[in-house]
Structure formats: C-alpha cells, structure tokens
mmCIF file of C-alpha atoms and ligand atoms in Angstrom:
data_model
loop_
_atom_site.group_PDB
_atom_site.id
_atom_site.type_symbol
_atom_site.label_atom_id
_atom_site.label_comp_id
_atom_site.label_asym_id
_atom_site.label_seq_id
_atom_site.Cartn_x
_atom_site.Cartn_y
_atom_site.Cartn_z
ATOM 1 C CA MET A 250 -148.211 18.894 24.517
ATOM 2 C CA GLN A 251 -150.324 16.363 22.133
ATOM 3 C CA THR A 252 -146.901 14.794 20.779
ATOM 4 C CA PHE A 253 -145.975 14.170 24.163
ATOM 5 C CA ILE A 254 -149.387 12.521 24.859
ATOM 6 C CA GLU A 255 -149.151 10.756 21.915
ATOM 7 C CA ASN A 256 -145.680 8.771 22.267
ATOM 8 C CA LEU A 257 -146.465 8.410 26.209
ATOM 9 C CA PRO A 258 -146.715 4.925 27.118
ATOM 10 C CA LYS A 259 -150.442 4.135 28.021
ATOM 11 C CA ALA A 260 -152.593 1.465 29.975
ATOM 12 C CA GLU A 261 -156.520 1.383 29.085
ATOM 13 C CA LEU A 262 -158.737 0.172 31.788
ATOM 14 C CA HIS A 263 -162.214 0.893 30.926
ATOM 15 C CA LEU A 264 -163.147 -0.032 27.634
ATOM 16 C CA HIS A 265 -166.152 -2.092 26.026
ATOM 17 C CA ILE A 266 -165.302 -3.831 23.588
ATOM 18 C CA GLU A 267 -168.682 -3.548 21.644
ATOM 19 C CA GLY A 268 -168.264 0.324 22.278
ATOM 20 C CA THR A 269 -165.398 0.272 19.702
ATOM 21 C CA PHE A 270 -167.933 -0.500 17.112
ATOM 22 C CA GLU A 271 -167.032 1.906 14.124
ATOM 23 C CA PRO A 272 -170.212 2.701 11.897
ATOM 24 C CA GLU A 273 -168.144 1.769 8.891
ATOM 25 C CA LEU A 274 -167.368 -1.882 10.267
ATOM 26 C CA MET A 275 -170.913 -1.808 11.433
ATOM 27 C CA PHE A 276 -172.087 -1.314 8.226
ATOM 28 C CA GLU A 277 -169.738 -4.090 6.432
ATOM 29 C CA ILE A 278 -170.716 -6.813 8.907
ATOM 30 C CA ALA A 279 -174.261 -6.242 8.912
ATOM 31 C CA GLN A 280 -173.758 -6.937 5.320
ATOM 32 C CA ARG A 281 -171.951 -9.634 5.358
ATOM 33 C CA ASN A 282 -174.861 -11.071 8.031
ATOM 34 C CA GLU A 283 -177.263 -10.011 5.785
ATOM 35 C CA ILE A 284 -179.048 -7.889 8.357
ATOM 36 C CA ASP A 285 -180.752 -4.372 7.659
ATOM 37 C CA LEU A 286 -179.587 -1.157 9.976
ATOM 38 C CA PRO A 287 -182.273 0.734 10.678
ATOM 39 C CA PHE A 288 -179.912 3.845 9.475
ATOM 40 C CA GLU A 289 -179.425 4.881 5.755
ATOM 41 C CA ASP A 290 -175.706 5.175 6.102
ATOM 42 C CA VAL A 291 -172.835 5.489 7.903
ATOM 43 C CA GLU A 292 -173.303 9.929 8.218
ATOM 44 C CA ALA A 293 -176.801 8.956 9.638
ATOM 45 C CA LEU A 294 -175.705 6.451 12.254
ATOM 46 C CA ARG A 295 -173.003 8.814 13.398
ATOM 47 C CA LYS A 296 -175.791 11.915 13.651
ATOM 48 C CA ALA A 297 -177.811 9.683 16.013
ATOM 49 C CA TYR A 298 -174.862 9.757 18.596
ATOM 50 C CA ASP A 299 -176.102 12.967 20.545
ATOM 51 C CA PHE A 300 -176.508 11.683 23.952
ATOM 52 C CA SER A 301 -178.430 13.656 27.387
ATOM 53 C CA ARG A 302 -177.801 10.568 29.611
ATOM 54 C CA LEU A 303 -176.537 6.879 30.009
ATOM 55 C CA GLN A 304 -179.930 5.640 28.762
ATOM 56 C CA ASP A 305 -179.645 7.167 25.475
ATOM 57 C CA PHE A 306 -176.365 5.920 24.604
ATOM 58 C CA LEU A 307 -177.339 2.269 25.816
ATOM 59 C CA ASP A 308 -180.079 1.921 23.582
ATOM 60 C CA ILE A 309 -177.854 2.629 20.416
ATOM 61 C CA TYR A 310 -175.147 0.582 21.812
ATOM 62 C CA TYR A 311 -177.547 -2.667 22.048
ATOM 63 C CA GLN A 312 -178.602 -1.761 18.845
ATOM 64 C CA GLY A 313 -175.418 -1.797 17.298
ATOM 65 C CA MET A 314 -173.752 -4.847 18.874
ATOM 66 C CA ASN A 315 -177.041 -6.772 17.082
ATOM 67 C CA VAL A 316 -174.998 -6.911 14.081
ATOM 68 C CA LEU A 317 -172.432 -9.154 15.713
ATOM 69 C CA ARG A 318 -173.278 -12.754 14.823
ATOM 70 C CA GLU A 319 -170.420 -15.146 14.020
ATOM 71 C CA GLU A 320 -167.211 -15.537 15.863
ATOM 72 C CA GLN A 321 -165.499 -13.874 12.853
ATOM 73 C CA ASP A 322 -167.702 -10.714 13.713
ATOM 74 C CA PHE A 323 -166.346 -10.521 17.110
ATOM 75 C CA TYR A 324 -162.647 -10.999 15.718
ATOM 76 C CA ASP A 325 -162.646 -8.019 13.552
ATOM 77 C CA LEU A 326 -164.255 -5.819 16.071
ATOM 78 C CA THR A 327 -161.482 -6.942 18.064
ATOM 79 C CA TRP A 328 -158.638 -6.379 16.010
ATOM 80 C CA ALA A 329 -159.881 -3.240 14.524
ATOM 81 C CA TYR A 330 -159.883 -2.025 18.179
ATOM 82 C CA LEU A 331 -156.307 -3.094 18.667
ATOM 83 C CA THR A 332 -154.412 -1.781 15.457
ATOM 84 C CA ARG A 333 -155.850 1.690 16.171
ATOM 85 C CA ILE A 334 -154.528 1.657 19.881
ATOM 86 C CA HIS A 335 -151.141 0.096 18.744
ATOM 87 C CA LYS A 336 -150.911 3.500 16.961
ATOM 88 C CA GLN A 337 -151.775 5.334 20.045
ATOM 89 C CA ASN A 338 -148.927 3.718 21.953
ATOM 90 C CA VAL A 339 -151.265 1.673 24.389
ATOM 91 C CA LEU A 340 -148.965 -1.146 25.803
ATOM 92 C CA HIS A 341 -151.542 -2.764 27.790
ATOM 93 C CA THR A 342 -155.598 -3.164 27.618
ATOM 94 C CA GLU A 343 -158.051 -4.609 30.020
ATOM 95 C CA ILE A 344 -161.191 -4.759 27.985
ATOM 96 C CA PHE A 345 -165.082 -5.312 29.084
ATOM 97 C CA PHE A 346 -167.431 -7.520 27.131
ATOM 98 C CA ASP A 347 -171.129 -7.982 27.765
ATOM 99 C CA PRO A 348 -171.764 -11.452 27.325
ATOM 100 C CA GLN A 349 -175.642 -10.985 27.851
ATOM 101 C CA GLY A 350 -175.667 -8.452 25.268
ATOM 102 C CA HIS A 351 -174.925 -11.395 23.143
ATOM 103 C CA THR A 352 -176.378 -14.704 24.432
ATOM 104 C CA ASP A 353 -179.886 -13.063 25.009
ATOM 105 C CA ARG A 354 -179.963 -12.603 21.366
ATOM 106 C CA GLY A 355 -178.892 -16.795 21.196
ATOM 107 C CA ILE A 356 -175.132 -16.218 20.144
ATOM 108 C CA PRO A 357 -173.439 -18.420 22.343
ATOM 109 C CA PHE A 358 -170.942 -17.285 24.979
ATOM 110 C CA GLU A 359 -168.546 -18.864 23.031
ATOM 111 C CA THR A 360 -168.736 -17.566 19.889
ATOM 112 C CA ALA A 361 -168.536 -13.529 21.278
ATOM 113 C CA LEU A 362 -165.274 -14.688 23.964
ATOM 114 C CA ASN A 363 -163.588 -16.584 21.337
ATOM 115 C CA GLY A 364 -163.555 -14.476 18.808
ATOM 116 C CA ILE A 365 -162.711 -11.508 21.192
ATOM 117 C CA TYR A 366 -160.068 -13.665 22.738
ATOM 118 C CA ASN A 367 -158.266 -15.002 19.860
ATOM 119 C CA ALA A 368 -158.017 -11.202 18.165
ATOM 120 C CA LEU A 369 -156.170 -10.110 21.812
ATOM 121 C CA GLN A 370 -153.771 -13.508 21.414
ATOM 122 C CA ASP A 371 -152.713 -12.026 17.789
ATOM 123 C CA GLY A 372 -152.766 -8.345 19.181
ATOM 124 C CA GLN A 373 -150.582 -9.930 22.191
ATOM 125 C CA LYS A 374 -148.152 -11.854 19.540
ATOM 126 C CA GLN A 375 -148.152 -9.257 16.452
ATOM 127 C CA LEU A 376 -148.539 -5.967 18.211
ATOM 128 C CA GLY A 377 -146.991 -6.726 21.442
ATOM 129 C CA ILE A 378 -150.127 -5.566 23.615
ATOM 130 C CA SER A 379 -151.100 -7.464 26.597
ATOM 131 C CA PHE A 380 -154.227 -7.667 28.029
ATOM 132 C CA GLY A 381 -157.063 -8.800 30.320
ATOM 133 C CA VAL A 382 -160.508 -9.694 29.704
ATOM 134 C CA ILE A 383 -163.340 -8.284 32.323
ATOM 135 C CA MET A 384 -167.042 -9.921 31.721
ATOM 136 C CA CYS A 385 -170.027 -7.478 32.929
ATOM 137 C CA PHE A 386 -173.245 -8.306 34.088
ATOM 138 C CA LEU A 387 -176.183 -6.219 32.728
ATOM 139 C CA ARG A 388 -177.429 -4.408 35.705
ATOM 140 C CA HIS A 389 -180.835 -3.713 34.318
ATOM 141 C CA LEU A 390 -181.103 -7.461 34.044
ATOM 142 C CA ASP A 391 -181.734 -9.697 37.524
ATOM 143 C CA GLU A 392 -179.216 -11.435 39.552
ATOM 144 C CA ASP A 393 -180.264 -14.678 38.417
ATOM 145 C CA ALA A 394 -179.654 -14.127 35.023
ATOM 146 C CA ALA A 395 -175.657 -12.554 36.175
ATOM 147 C CA MET A 396 -175.449 -15.927 38.047
ATOM 148 C CA ALA A 397 -176.285 -18.302 34.697
ATOM 149 C CA THR A 398 -173.646 -15.716 33.046
ATOM 150 C CA LEU A 399 -170.952 -16.804 35.703
ATOM 151 C CA GLU A 400 -171.591 -20.033 35.337
ATOM 152 C CA GLN A 401 -170.855 -20.072 31.971
ATOM 153 C CA ALA A 402 -167.622 -18.588 32.724
ATOM 154 C CA LEU A 403 -166.189 -20.841 34.971
ATOM 155 C CA ALA A 404 -165.190 -22.996 31.622
ATOM 156 C CA HIS A 405 -163.204 -20.046 30.726
ATOM 157 C CA LYS A 406 -161.140 -19.031 33.849
ATOM 158 C CA ASP A 407 -158.253 -19.024 31.575
ATOM 159 C CA LYS A 408 -159.632 -16.469 29.546
ATOM 160 C CA ILE A 409 -161.483 -13.952 31.696
ATOM 161 C CA ILE A 410 -159.980 -12.260 34.362
ATOM 162 C CA GLY A 411 -162.718 -10.368 36.420
ATOM 163 C CA VAL A 412 -166.207 -9.471 36.633
ATOM 164 C CA GLY A 413 -167.902 -5.930 36.542
ATOM 165 C CA LEU A 414 -171.273 -4.384 36.397
ATOM 166 C CA ASP A 415 -172.317 -2.310 33.830
ATOM 167 C CA SER A 416 -175.475 -0.789 31.733
ATOM 168 C CA SER A 417 -178.167 1.605 33.655
ATOM 169 C CA GLU A 418 -177.084 2.525 36.695
ATOM 170 C CA MET A 419 -179.877 4.178 38.388
ATOM 171 C CA GLY A 420 -182.342 2.074 40.545
ATOM 172 C CA HIS A 421 -180.046 -0.801 39.919
ATOM 173 C CA PRO A 422 -177.726 -0.415 42.637
ATOM 174 C CA PRO A 423 -174.777 -2.805 43.616
ATOM 175 C CA GLU A 424 -176.138 -4.673 46.686
ATOM 176 C CA LYS A 425 -178.899 -6.047 43.953
ATOM 177 C CA PHE A 426 -175.702 -8.094 42.757
ATOM 178 C CA THR A 427 -174.256 -9.474 46.320
ATOM 179 C CA ASN A 428 -174.706 -12.800 45.895
ATOM 180 C CA VAL A 429 -173.229 -13.449 42.425
ATOM 181 C CA PHE A 430 -170.078 -10.878 43.183
ATOM 182 C CA ALA A 431 -169.445 -12.808 46.401
ATOM 183 C CA ARG A 432 -169.647 -16.074 44.303
ATOM 184 C CA ALA A 433 -166.988 -14.471 41.563
ATOM 185 C CA LYS A 434 -164.740 -13.510 43.912
ATOM 186 C CA ALA A 435 -164.861 -17.106 45.468
ATOM 187 C CA GLU A 436 -164.000 -18.677 42.280
ATOM 188 C CA GLY A 437 -160.753 -16.172 41.803
ATOM 189 C CA PHE A 438 -162.130 -13.316 39.556
ATOM 190 C CA HIS A 439 -160.839 -9.881 39.828
ATOM 191 C CA ILE A 440 -163.936 -7.736 40.712
ATOM 192 C CA VAL A 441 -165.072 -4.017 39.401
ATOM 193 C CA ALA A 442 -168.058 -1.905 38.924
ATOM 194 C CA HIS A 443 -169.230 1.197 37.246
ATOM 195 C CA ALA A 444 -170.563 3.101 40.425
ATOM 196 C CA GLY A 445 -171.044 6.934 40.603
ATOM 197 C CA GLU A 446 -171.445 7.679 36.951
ATOM 198 C CA GLU A 447 -174.937 8.487 37.047
ATOM 199 C CA GLY A 448 -175.600 7.171 40.345
ATOM 200 C CA PRO A 449 -175.271 8.686 44.056
ATOM 201 C CA PRO A 450 -172.010 8.182 46.251
ATOM 202 C CA GLU A 451 -174.053 5.185 48.402
ATOM 203 C CA TYR A 452 -173.945 3.485 45.265
ATOM 204 C CA VAL A 453 -169.781 3.655 45.337
ATOM 205 C CA ARG A 454 -170.028 2.668 49.053
ATOM 206 C CA GLN A 455 -171.958 -0.336 47.946
ATOM 207 C CA ALA A 456 -169.731 -1.383 45.488
ATOM 208 C CA LEU A 457 -166.757 -1.039 48.152
ATOM 209 C CA ASP A 458 -168.578 -2.677 50.869
ATOM 210 C CA VAL A 459 -170.987 -5.432 49.553
ATOM 211 C CA LEU A 460 -169.503 -6.372 45.784
ATOM 212 C CA HIS A 461 -165.406 -5.749 47.306
ATOM 213 C CA VAL A 462 -164.403 -4.159 43.833
ATOM 214 C CA GLU A 463 -160.708 -3.687 43.460
ATOM 215 C CA ARG A 464 -161.146 -0.790 41.057
ATOM 216 C CA ILE A 465 -163.960 1.671 40.538
ATOM 217 C CA ASP A 466 -165.334 2.261 37.270
ATOM 218 C CA HIS A 467 -166.052 6.236 36.783
ATOM 219 C CA GLY A 468 -166.438 6.835 40.256
ATOM 220 C CA ASN A 469 -167.235 10.670 39.580
ATOM 221 C CA ARG A 470 -169.923 11.155 42.039
ATOM 222 C CA ALA A 471 -167.789 9.835 45.076
ATOM 223 C CA LEU A 472 -166.275 13.304 45.133
ATOM 224 C CA GLU A 473 -169.635 14.689 46.220
ATOM 225 C CA ASP A 474 -168.986 12.749 49.629
ATOM 226 C CA GLU A 475 -165.690 13.883 51.621
ATOM 227 C CA ALA A 476 -165.327 11.083 53.844
ATOM 228 C CA LEU A 477 -166.124 8.384 50.633
ATOM 229 C CA THR A 478 -163.272 10.166 48.710
ATOM 230 C CA GLN A 479 -160.838 10.117 51.812
ATOM 231 C CA ARG A 480 -161.511 6.233 52.120
ATOM 232 C CA ILE A 481 -161.094 5.624 48.508
ATOM 233 C CA VAL A 482 -157.711 7.725 48.423
ATOM 234 C CA GLU A 483 -156.368 6.027 51.504
ATOM 235 C CA SER A 484 -157.109 2.540 50.022
ATOM 236 C CA GLY A 485 -154.994 3.632 47.284
ATOM 237 C CA MET A 486 -157.653 2.451 45.038
ATOM 238 C CA ALA A 487 -157.831 3.337 41.372
ATOM 239 C CA LEU A 488 -160.603 5.366 39.397
ATOM 240 C CA THR A 489 -161.238 4.551 36.024
ATOM 241 C CA VAL A 490 -162.028 7.913 34.367
ATOM 242 C CA CYS A 491 -163.602 8.600 30.859
ATOM 243 C CA PRO A 492 -163.499 12.220 30.475
ATOM 244 C CA LEU A 493 -165.336 11.834 26.550
ATOM 245 C CA SER A 494 -167.909 9.505 27.756
ATOM 246 C CA ASN A 495 -168.611 12.214 30.859
ATOM 247 C CA LEU A 496 -168.807 14.780 28.161
ATOM 248 C CA LYS A 497 -171.252 12.968 25.962
ATOM 249 C CA LEU A 498 -173.672 11.507 28.580
ATOM 250 C CA CYS A 499 -173.588 14.950 30.229
ATOM 251 C CA VAL A 500 -172.059 13.578 33.240
ATOM 252 C CA VAL A 501 -170.056 16.857 33.154
ATOM 253 C CA ASP A 502 -171.268 20.335 31.034
ATOM 254 C CA ASP A 503 -168.487 21.151 29.400
ATOM 255 C CA LEU A 504 -164.934 19.249 29.319
ATOM 256 C CA LYS A 505 -163.174 22.451 31.026
ATOM 257 C CA ASN A 506 -165.320 21.541 34.501
ATOM 258 C CA HIS A 507 -164.076 17.877 34.411
ATOM 259 C CA PRO A 508 -163.089 17.227 38.121
ATOM 260 C CA ILE A 509 -160.118 15.596 37.158
ATOM 261 C CA LYS A 510 -157.687 17.712 38.837
ATOM 262 C CA LYS A 511 -159.848 17.796 41.784
ATOM 263 C CA MET A 512 -159.699 13.971 41.787
ATOM 264 C CA LEU A 513 -155.444 14.285 41.380
ATOM 265 C CA LYS A 514 -155.260 17.133 44.408
ATOM 266 C CA ALA A 515 -157.381 14.838 46.503
ATOM 267 C CA GLY A 516 -155.121 12.062 46.040
ATOM 268 C CA LEU A 517 -157.402 9.791 44.185
ATOM 269 C CA LYS A 518 -155.564 7.552 41.851
ATOM 270 C CA ALA A 519 -157.340 8.539 38.668
ATOM 271 C CA THR A 520 -156.652 6.781 35.319
ATOM 272 C CA ILE A 521 -157.462 7.879 31.793
ATOM 273 C CA ASN A 522 -159.695 5.615 29.423
ATOM 274 C CA SER A 523 -161.977 5.914 26.321
ATOM 275 C CA ASP A 524 -165.218 3.692 27.392
ATOM 276 C CA ASP A 525 -166.824 3.403 24.154
ATOM 277 C CA PRO A 526 -164.703 5.401 21.779
ATOM 278 C CA ALA A 527 -166.859 5.135 18.572
ATOM 279 C CA TYR A 528 -169.441 6.054 20.296
ATOM 280 C CA PHE A 529 -167.622 9.324 22.121
ATOM 281 C CA GLY A 530 -165.459 10.426 19.745
ATOM 282 C CA GLY A 531 -161.935 9.361 20.805
ATOM 283 C CA TYR A 532 -159.655 6.673 21.813
ATOM 284 C CA MET A 533 -156.920 7.264 24.489
ATOM 285 C CA ASN A 534 -154.681 9.881 22.694
ATOM 286 C CA GLU A 535 -158.011 11.677 22.377
ATOM 287 C CA ASN A 536 -159.034 11.356 25.744
ATOM 288 C CA PHE A 537 -155.872 12.234 27.220
ATOM 289 C CA GLY A 538 -155.432 15.330 24.471
ATOM 290 C CA GLN A 539 -158.968 16.670 24.868
ATOM 291 C CA LEU A 540 -158.660 16.745 28.457
ATOM 292 C CA ALA A 541 -155.572 18.441 28.966
ATOM 293 C CA GLU A 542 -156.249 21.131 26.304
ATOM 294 C CA ALA A 543 -159.408 21.686 28.647
ATOM 295 C CA VAL A 544 -158.194 21.584 32.049
ATOM 296 C CA GLY A 545 -154.915 22.659 31.303
ATOM 297 C CA LEU A 546 -152.861 19.765 32.656
ATOM 298 C CA THR A 547 -149.317 19.909 32.926
ATOM 299 C CA ARG A 548 -146.832 17.408 31.694
ATOM 300 C CA ASP A 549 -146.400 15.437 35.384
ATOM 301 C CA GLU A 550 -150.050 15.414 35.900
ATOM 302 C CA ILE A 551 -150.501 13.321 32.678
ATOM 303 C CA ALA A 552 -147.251 11.345 33.553
ATOM 304 C CA THR A 553 -149.174 10.478 37.015
ATOM 305 C CA LEU A 554 -152.080 9.452 35.084
ATOM 306 C CA ALA A 555 -150.196 7.240 32.677
ATOM 307 C CA ARG A 556 -148.455 5.663 35.362
ATOM 308 C CA ASN A 557 -151.658 5.149 37.889
ATOM 309 C CA GLY A 558 -152.808 3.612 34.402
ATOM 310 C CA PHE A 559 -150.119 0.830 34.653
ATOM 311 C CA GLU A 560 -149.985 0.498 38.589
ATOM 312 C CA ALA A 561 -154.136 -0.277 38.220
ATOM 313 C CA THR A 562 -153.480 -2.901 36.082
ATOM 314 C CA PHE A 563 -154.074 -6.866 37.155
ATOM 315 C CA LEU A 564 -150.574 -7.688 35.937
ATOM 316 C CA PRO A 565 -148.387 -9.302 38.203
ATOM 317 C CA LYS A 566 -146.322 -6.930 39.994
ATOM 318 C CA ASP A 567 -143.004 -7.563 37.560
ATOM 319 C CA GLN A 568 -145.205 -7.159 34.419
ATOM 320 C CA GLN A 569 -146.379 -4.105 35.798
ATOM 321 C CA GLN A 570 -143.064 -2.882 36.867
ATOM 322 C CA ALA A 571 -141.667 -3.534 33.173
ATOM 323 C CA LEU A 572 -144.356 -1.546 32.065
ATOM 324 C CA VAL A 573 -143.794 1.367 34.390
ATOM 325 C CA ALA A 574 -139.745 1.169 33.184
ATOM 326 C CA LYS A 575 -140.656 1.600 29.562
ATOM 327 C CA LEU A 576 -142.879 4.650 31.137
ATOM 328 C CA ASP A 577 -139.814 5.600 33.179
ATOM 329 C CA ALA A 578 -137.656 5.535 29.864
ATOM 330 C CA TYR A 579 -139.848 7.513 27.572
ATOM 331 C CA LEU A 580 -139.829 9.952 30.555
ATOM 332 C CA ALA A 581 -136.239 10.468 30.485
ATOM 333 C CA THR A 582 -136.302 11.580 27.293
ATOM 334 C CA ALA A 583 -139.330 13.144 26.267
HETATM 335 N N1 LIG B 87 -171.815 3.172 31.791
HETATM 336 C C1 LIG B 87 -172.636 1.737 32.150
HETATM 337 N N2 LIG B 87 -172.788 0.826 31.016
HETATM 338 C C2 LIG B 87 -171.981 0.788 29.840
HETATM 339 C C3 LIG B 87 -170.901 1.725 29.313
HETATM 340 C C4 LIG B 87 -170.888 3.051 30.593
HETATM 341 O O1 LIG B 87 -170.576 4.136 30.414
HETATM 342 N N3 LIG B 87 -170.529 1.802 28.587
HETATM 343 C C5 LIG B 87 -171.238 0.518 28.144
HETATM 344 N N4 LIG B 87 -171.985 -0.285 28.967
HETATM 345 ZN ZN1 LIG B 88 -168.229 1.898 30.895
#
C-alpha cells in the first residue's frame, strides 16, 4: 500500500508554508541573518516539538518564522517544500501564508509574498506543480488588523486566490471576522477557515453561515453534531483533514482512533493534507501512509481521498478534470 500511496497523484489543500520550516534550514537562515536561536542545535529544536495542544505548537511556530527576514529566505523556504512534494507526486498545492506573522515583525507584506510567489512560479515551470496562494488572518488578533492586511492584499489579487483564518481557535470564533470576510468575498477572494480543530461545532456552523466558506480546514468536531454533518455532506463541501497534525496536537489520542473512516462513511468530502509537516512529522505520503496503516484504509478509500483533493481545488473545472484524469490513468495501471 505504501508504494501505491507514494506513486499516487495528489493535491495538497491545507499547508502553512511557515510550517514547512525544517530545523536544518532554520539554522542555516538564522546564521545567514545573524539571529540567535534559543536552541543549541537541530536536535534540541526537534526535541521541543512535543505538543499537547494547538497553542503549544503555535508558540514555537511563531518563534521559528521570526528567522525569515529577506525575500530570499521566503523563496528558499518555499522551494524546499516544493522539491519535497515533487518527490511525493503532489501535482497541485494551495498553500497558506500568515502575512501578519511577518508584517507585525516589520517585514513588508511584499517581501514575504514575493519570495513565496517567485518560488511557486519556478516550481510550476521547473517541477510542473500548479499552485494557489491563500493568505490567512491570525484570529488571536483583532478584526481591524485583519482588515488592514486585506487592504494590503488588494494590490496583489493576481497572486492571492483566497483568504483563510488560522491560529488560536478557542475564544476566537469565526463571527469575530464577519466584516473582513464579507469584504474579502466582495473583492472576489475564495473563502476558507480553520474550524472545528479545537473549537466546537458552533464554530463550524459560523464558518458556514457567517464567513460563507467554500472549504472547511480541519472540521473534525463537526462530527459531534449530526445535523451539521448532514448539512456539510449535502453541500458537497470539502474538509481539509490533517492526520499527523491531529495526532501531534492531541485532537486524536491515537491515529487508530482517527475519524477518517467515519467521515467517509458519512459521505463527507474529506481530503488528506499535511498542515505543518516540519513540525508534525510528515508530508503528504507520510500522512496518507501512517493513516492508512493505523485505520486500515482500503485502496478505494485512498483513491477517493486523492480524488476529493483534486475536486476540492480552486482550479478552473478543465484543469481540475485534467488532474483527475491523471489520477484515473494511474489507478488503471497501479
Ligand atoms: N491550526 C491553527 N493555526 C495554525 C495551524 C493549525 O493547524 N497551523 C498553523 N497555524
Ligand atoms: Zn492549519
């Protein structure tokens, strides 16, 4: 099954580019920028990746991104991610970035965006990986700050396809961002939001009713509410599920207890993604592979998850169908 997964054409729809920052590259860029990391070496840093909740991870994640200063740093980070997923047969990726994690440190919005975007363009040309960029608002900050970030993005509509919502979920419900999401939608951005990772089903309901999301990032806790689950099934909306993230952040106590089969049986359009692979122990193949092993996914279930990934992209229909055709061609021979 592992070989089947490795060669399977895949799309990734829930990936924070700052969460792909491998310790080796972090130390290299820290040295280049003459920044002292509060860790002795790569091994000591990796040892700190022991989380019992989302906030434990976020504290280290924001500390890590502090090393990114120059456009080249953002380029190198993104290029490293692309070369990894190229080896994993990821054909399309829609990545998140956290502009406020950079602008709040005095790094210009354009420094981050251009570094990331230039690498993605080179990835498309040299590796054949198509892409989209989604910028996320940090939900622990206020709506005015999100609005100021959206205004900065308006000059870059050619590079940014959507807006999302991430960071500390509890105490920061989607409705806190009603106005900024309404404005983003009116400006033509696609809309997604993290909901139901740690937050209750009510936050998922708000993401649907108040933010008008087109995909739900995580969404695990929607399962606690049958009517809500049914509604999501009927809408055909995708959930971007992140198995190793769920394990590392204790959203599930054991990968064996991951609700992926329950999601598929309920008829939810679940997809598999890596979230913050440098911190959670694996990229797409590791997420598919370890989940398949833990819950005993069948070949058909794995194929469905990959198909859902392509069908849930924000690509135009013809490009989506071209990717699904590649998946079908693979399934016919594998
Ligand atoms: N959840 C919320 N915020 C995040 C995450 C996540 O999984 N990764 C990076 N920021
Ligand atoms: Zn995430």
